[in-house]
JSON list of C-alpha atoms in Angstrom, two decimals:
[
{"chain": "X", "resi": 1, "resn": "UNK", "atom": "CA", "xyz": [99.19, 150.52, 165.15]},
{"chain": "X", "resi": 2, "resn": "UNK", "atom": "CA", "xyz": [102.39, 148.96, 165.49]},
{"chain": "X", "resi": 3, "resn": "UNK", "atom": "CA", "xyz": [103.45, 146.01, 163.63]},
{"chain": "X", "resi": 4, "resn": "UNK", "atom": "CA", "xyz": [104.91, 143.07, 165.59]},
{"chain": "X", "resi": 5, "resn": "UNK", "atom": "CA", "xyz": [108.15, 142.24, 165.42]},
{"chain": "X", "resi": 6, "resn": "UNK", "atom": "CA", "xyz": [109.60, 140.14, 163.43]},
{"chain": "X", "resi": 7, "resn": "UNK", "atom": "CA", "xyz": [113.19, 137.91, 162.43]},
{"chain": "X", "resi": 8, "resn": "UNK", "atom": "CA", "xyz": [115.28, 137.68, 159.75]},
{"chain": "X", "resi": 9, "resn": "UNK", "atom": "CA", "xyz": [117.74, 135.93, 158.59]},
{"chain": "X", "resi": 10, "resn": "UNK", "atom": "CA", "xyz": [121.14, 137.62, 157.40]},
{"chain": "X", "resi": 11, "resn": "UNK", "atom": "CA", "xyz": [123.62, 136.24, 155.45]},
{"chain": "X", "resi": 12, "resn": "UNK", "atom": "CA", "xyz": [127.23, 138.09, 155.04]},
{"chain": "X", "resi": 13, "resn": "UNK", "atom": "CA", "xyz": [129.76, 136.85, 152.88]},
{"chain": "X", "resi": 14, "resn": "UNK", "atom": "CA", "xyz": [133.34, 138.04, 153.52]},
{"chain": "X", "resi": 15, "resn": "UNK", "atom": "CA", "xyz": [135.85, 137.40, 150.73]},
{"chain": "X", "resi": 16, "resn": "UNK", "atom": "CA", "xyz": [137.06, 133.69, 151.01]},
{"chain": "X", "resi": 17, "resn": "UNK", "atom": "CA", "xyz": [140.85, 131.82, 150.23]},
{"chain": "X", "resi": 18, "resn": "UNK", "atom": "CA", "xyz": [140.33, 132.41, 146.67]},
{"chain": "X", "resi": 19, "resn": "UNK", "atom": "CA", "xyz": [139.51, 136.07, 146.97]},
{"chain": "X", "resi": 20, "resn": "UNK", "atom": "CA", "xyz": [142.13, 138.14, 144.43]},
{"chain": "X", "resi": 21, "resn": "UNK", "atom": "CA", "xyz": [143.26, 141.29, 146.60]},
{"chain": "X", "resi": 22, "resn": "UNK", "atom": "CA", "xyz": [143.02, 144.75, 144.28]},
{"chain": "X", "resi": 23, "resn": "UNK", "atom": "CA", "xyz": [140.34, 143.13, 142.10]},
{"chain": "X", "resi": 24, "resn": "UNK", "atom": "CA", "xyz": [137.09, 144.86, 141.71]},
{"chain": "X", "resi": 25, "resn": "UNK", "atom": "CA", "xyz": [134.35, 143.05, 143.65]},
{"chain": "X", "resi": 26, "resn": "UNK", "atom": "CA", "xyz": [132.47, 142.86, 140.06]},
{"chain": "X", "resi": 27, "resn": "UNK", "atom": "CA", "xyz": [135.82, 141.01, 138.17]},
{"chain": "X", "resi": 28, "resn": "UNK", "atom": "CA", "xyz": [136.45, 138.34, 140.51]},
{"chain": "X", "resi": 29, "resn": "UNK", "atom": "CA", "xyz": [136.63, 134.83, 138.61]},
{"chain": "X", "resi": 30, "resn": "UNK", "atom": "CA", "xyz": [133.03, 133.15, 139.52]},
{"chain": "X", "resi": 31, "resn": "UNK", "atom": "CA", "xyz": [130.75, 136.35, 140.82]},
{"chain": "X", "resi": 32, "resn": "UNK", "atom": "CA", "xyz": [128.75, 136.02, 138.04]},
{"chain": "X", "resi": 33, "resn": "UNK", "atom": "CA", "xyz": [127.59, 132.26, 139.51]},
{"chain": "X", "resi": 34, "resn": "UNK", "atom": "CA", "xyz": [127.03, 133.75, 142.85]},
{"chain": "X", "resi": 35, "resn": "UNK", "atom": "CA", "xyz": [124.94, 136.69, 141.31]},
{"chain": "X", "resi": 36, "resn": "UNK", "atom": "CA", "xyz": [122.98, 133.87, 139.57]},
{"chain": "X", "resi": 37, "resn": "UNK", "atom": "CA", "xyz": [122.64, 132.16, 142.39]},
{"chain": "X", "resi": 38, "resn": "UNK", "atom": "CA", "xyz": [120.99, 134.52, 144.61]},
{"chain": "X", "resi": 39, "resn": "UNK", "atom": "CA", "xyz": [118.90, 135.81, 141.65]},
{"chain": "X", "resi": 40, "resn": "UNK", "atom": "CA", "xyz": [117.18, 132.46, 141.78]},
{"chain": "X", "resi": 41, "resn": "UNK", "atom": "CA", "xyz": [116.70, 132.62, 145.18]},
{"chain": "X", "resi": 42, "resn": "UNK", "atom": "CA", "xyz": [115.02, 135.97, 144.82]},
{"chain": "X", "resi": 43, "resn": "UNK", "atom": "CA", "xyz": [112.99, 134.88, 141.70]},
{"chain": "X", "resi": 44, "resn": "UNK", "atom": "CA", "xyz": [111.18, 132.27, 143.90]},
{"chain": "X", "resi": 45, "resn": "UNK", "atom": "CA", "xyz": [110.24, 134.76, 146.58]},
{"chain": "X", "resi": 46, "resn": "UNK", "atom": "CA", "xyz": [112.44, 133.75, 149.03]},
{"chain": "X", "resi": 47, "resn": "UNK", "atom": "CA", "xyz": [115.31, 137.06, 149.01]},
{"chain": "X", "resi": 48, "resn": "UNK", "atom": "CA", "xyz": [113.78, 139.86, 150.65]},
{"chain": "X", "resi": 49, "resn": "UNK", "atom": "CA", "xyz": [116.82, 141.76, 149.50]},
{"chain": "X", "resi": 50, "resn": "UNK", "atom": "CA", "xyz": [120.70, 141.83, 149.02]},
{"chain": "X", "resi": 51, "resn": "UNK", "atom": "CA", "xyz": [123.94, 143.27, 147.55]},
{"chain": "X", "resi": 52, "resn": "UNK", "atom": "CA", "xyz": [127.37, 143.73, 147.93]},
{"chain": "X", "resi": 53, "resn": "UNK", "atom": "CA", "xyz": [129.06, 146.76, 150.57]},
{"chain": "X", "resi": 54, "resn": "UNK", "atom": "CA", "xyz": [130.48, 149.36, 148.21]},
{"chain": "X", "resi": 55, "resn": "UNK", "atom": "CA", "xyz": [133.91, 149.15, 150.22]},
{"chain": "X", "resi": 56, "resn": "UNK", "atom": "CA", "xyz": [136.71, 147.53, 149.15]},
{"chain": "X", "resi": 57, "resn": "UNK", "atom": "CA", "xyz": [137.11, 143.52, 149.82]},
{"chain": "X", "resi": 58, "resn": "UNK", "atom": "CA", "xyz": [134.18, 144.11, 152.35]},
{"chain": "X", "resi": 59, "resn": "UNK", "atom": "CA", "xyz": [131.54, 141.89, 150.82]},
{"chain": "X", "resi": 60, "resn": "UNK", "atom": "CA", "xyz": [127.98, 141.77, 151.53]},
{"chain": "X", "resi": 61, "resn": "UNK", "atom": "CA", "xyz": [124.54, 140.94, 152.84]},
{"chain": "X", "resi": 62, "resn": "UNK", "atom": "CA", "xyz": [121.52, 138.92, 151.68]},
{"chain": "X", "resi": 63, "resn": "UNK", "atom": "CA", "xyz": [118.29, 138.98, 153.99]},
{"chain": "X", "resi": 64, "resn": "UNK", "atom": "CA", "xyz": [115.64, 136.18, 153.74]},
{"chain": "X", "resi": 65, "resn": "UNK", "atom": "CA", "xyz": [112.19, 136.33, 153.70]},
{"chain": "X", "resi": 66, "resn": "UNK", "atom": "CA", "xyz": [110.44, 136.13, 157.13]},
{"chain": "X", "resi": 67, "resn": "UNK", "atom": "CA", "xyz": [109.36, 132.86, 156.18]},
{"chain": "X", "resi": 68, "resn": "UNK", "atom": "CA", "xyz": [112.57, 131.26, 155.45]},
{"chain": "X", "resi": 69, "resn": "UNK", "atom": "CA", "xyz": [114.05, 128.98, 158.26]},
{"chain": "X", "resi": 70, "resn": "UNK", "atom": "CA", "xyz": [118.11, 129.13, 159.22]},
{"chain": "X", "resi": 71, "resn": "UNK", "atom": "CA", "xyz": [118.24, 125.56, 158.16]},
{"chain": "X", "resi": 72, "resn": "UNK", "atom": "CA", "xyz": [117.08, 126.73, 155.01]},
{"chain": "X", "resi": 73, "resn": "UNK", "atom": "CA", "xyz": [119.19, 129.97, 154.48]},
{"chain": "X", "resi": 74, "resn": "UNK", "atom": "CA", "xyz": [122.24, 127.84, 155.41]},
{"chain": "X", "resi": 75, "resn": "UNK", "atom": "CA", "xyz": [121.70, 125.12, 153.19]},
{"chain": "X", "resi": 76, "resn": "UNK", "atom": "CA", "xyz": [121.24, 127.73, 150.35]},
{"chain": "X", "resi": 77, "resn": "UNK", "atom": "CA", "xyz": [124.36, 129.94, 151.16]},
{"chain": "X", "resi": 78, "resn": "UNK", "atom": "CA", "xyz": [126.59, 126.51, 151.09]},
{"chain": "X", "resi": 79, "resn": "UNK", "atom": "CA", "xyz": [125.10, 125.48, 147.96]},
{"chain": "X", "resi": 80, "resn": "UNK", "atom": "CA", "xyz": [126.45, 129.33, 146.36]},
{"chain": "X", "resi": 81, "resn": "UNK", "atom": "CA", "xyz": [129.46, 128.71, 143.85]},
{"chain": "X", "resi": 82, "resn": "UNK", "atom": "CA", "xyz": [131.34, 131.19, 145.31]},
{"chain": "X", "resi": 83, "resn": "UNK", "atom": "CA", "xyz": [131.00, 129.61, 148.51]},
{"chain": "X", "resi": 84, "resn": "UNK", "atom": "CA", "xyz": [132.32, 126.05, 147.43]},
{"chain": "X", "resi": 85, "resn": "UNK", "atom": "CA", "xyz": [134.86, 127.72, 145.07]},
{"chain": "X", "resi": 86, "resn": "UNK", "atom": "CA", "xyz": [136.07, 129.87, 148.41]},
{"chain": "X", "resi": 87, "resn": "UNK", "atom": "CA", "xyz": [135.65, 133.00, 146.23]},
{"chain": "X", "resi": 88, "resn": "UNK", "atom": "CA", "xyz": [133.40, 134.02, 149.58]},
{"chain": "X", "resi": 89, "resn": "UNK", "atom": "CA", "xyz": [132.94, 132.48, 152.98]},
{"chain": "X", "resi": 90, "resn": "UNK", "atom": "CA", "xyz": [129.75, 132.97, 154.85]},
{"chain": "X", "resi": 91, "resn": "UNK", "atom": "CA", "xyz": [127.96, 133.66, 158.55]},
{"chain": "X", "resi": 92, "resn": "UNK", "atom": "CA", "xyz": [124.27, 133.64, 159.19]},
{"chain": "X", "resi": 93, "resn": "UNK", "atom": "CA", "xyz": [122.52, 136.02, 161.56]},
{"chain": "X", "resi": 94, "resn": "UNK", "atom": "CA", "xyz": [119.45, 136.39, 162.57]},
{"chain": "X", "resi": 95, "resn": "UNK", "atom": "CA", "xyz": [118.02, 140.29, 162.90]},
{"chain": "X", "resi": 96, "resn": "UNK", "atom": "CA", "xyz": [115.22, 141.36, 164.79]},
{"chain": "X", "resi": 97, "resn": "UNK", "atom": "CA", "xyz": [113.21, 143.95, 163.35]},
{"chain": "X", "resi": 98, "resn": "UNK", "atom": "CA", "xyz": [110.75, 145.84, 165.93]},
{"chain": "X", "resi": 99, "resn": "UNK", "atom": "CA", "xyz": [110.19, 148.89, 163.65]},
{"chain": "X", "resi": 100, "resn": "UNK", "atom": "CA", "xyz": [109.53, 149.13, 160.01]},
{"chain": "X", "resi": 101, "resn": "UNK", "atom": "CA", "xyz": [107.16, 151.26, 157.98]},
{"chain": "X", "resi": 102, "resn": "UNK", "atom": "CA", "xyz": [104.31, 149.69, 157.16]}
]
């Protein structure tokens, strides 16, 4: 039986202003706080998933929980260091997901 379908909520970060070109994605000043931060986020069940795109000065996705609300997501991904550093900028989008494995 198929499952119904269902939306997420996607947030991609894109190197920001403060970005250092030709600087590992690991070794840029204030990752760490952004790692941190989404580990939280994760530890109270609310991170389905996320991590960064392996090329260069391409950052990277984090998917919500079904549950979690745009508002939310939003509030969360403004609230990242990174983000209010401008290490990283942001966009939410939502995904629809009609097939999944069980």
């Amino acid at each position: 039986m198929a499952q119904e379908p269902t939306v997420y909520f996607a947030v991609f970060h894109s190197p920001g202003e403060a970005w250092i070109e030709d600087v590992d994605f690991r070794e840029q000043p204030g990752v760490m706080e952004h790692v941190t931060h989404y580990a939280r986020y994760l530890e109270e069940g609310k991170l389905l998933m996320g991590g960064p795109f392996l090329m260069p000065n391409s950052g990277g996705m984090m998917i919500a929980k079904s549950e979690v609300t745009e508002e939310e997501l939003r509030a969360y991904a403004a609230a990242d260091p990174a983000v209010q550093s401008k290490l990283l900028s942001f966009e939410i989008r939502p995904w629809y997901v009609p097939m999944r494995s069980a």
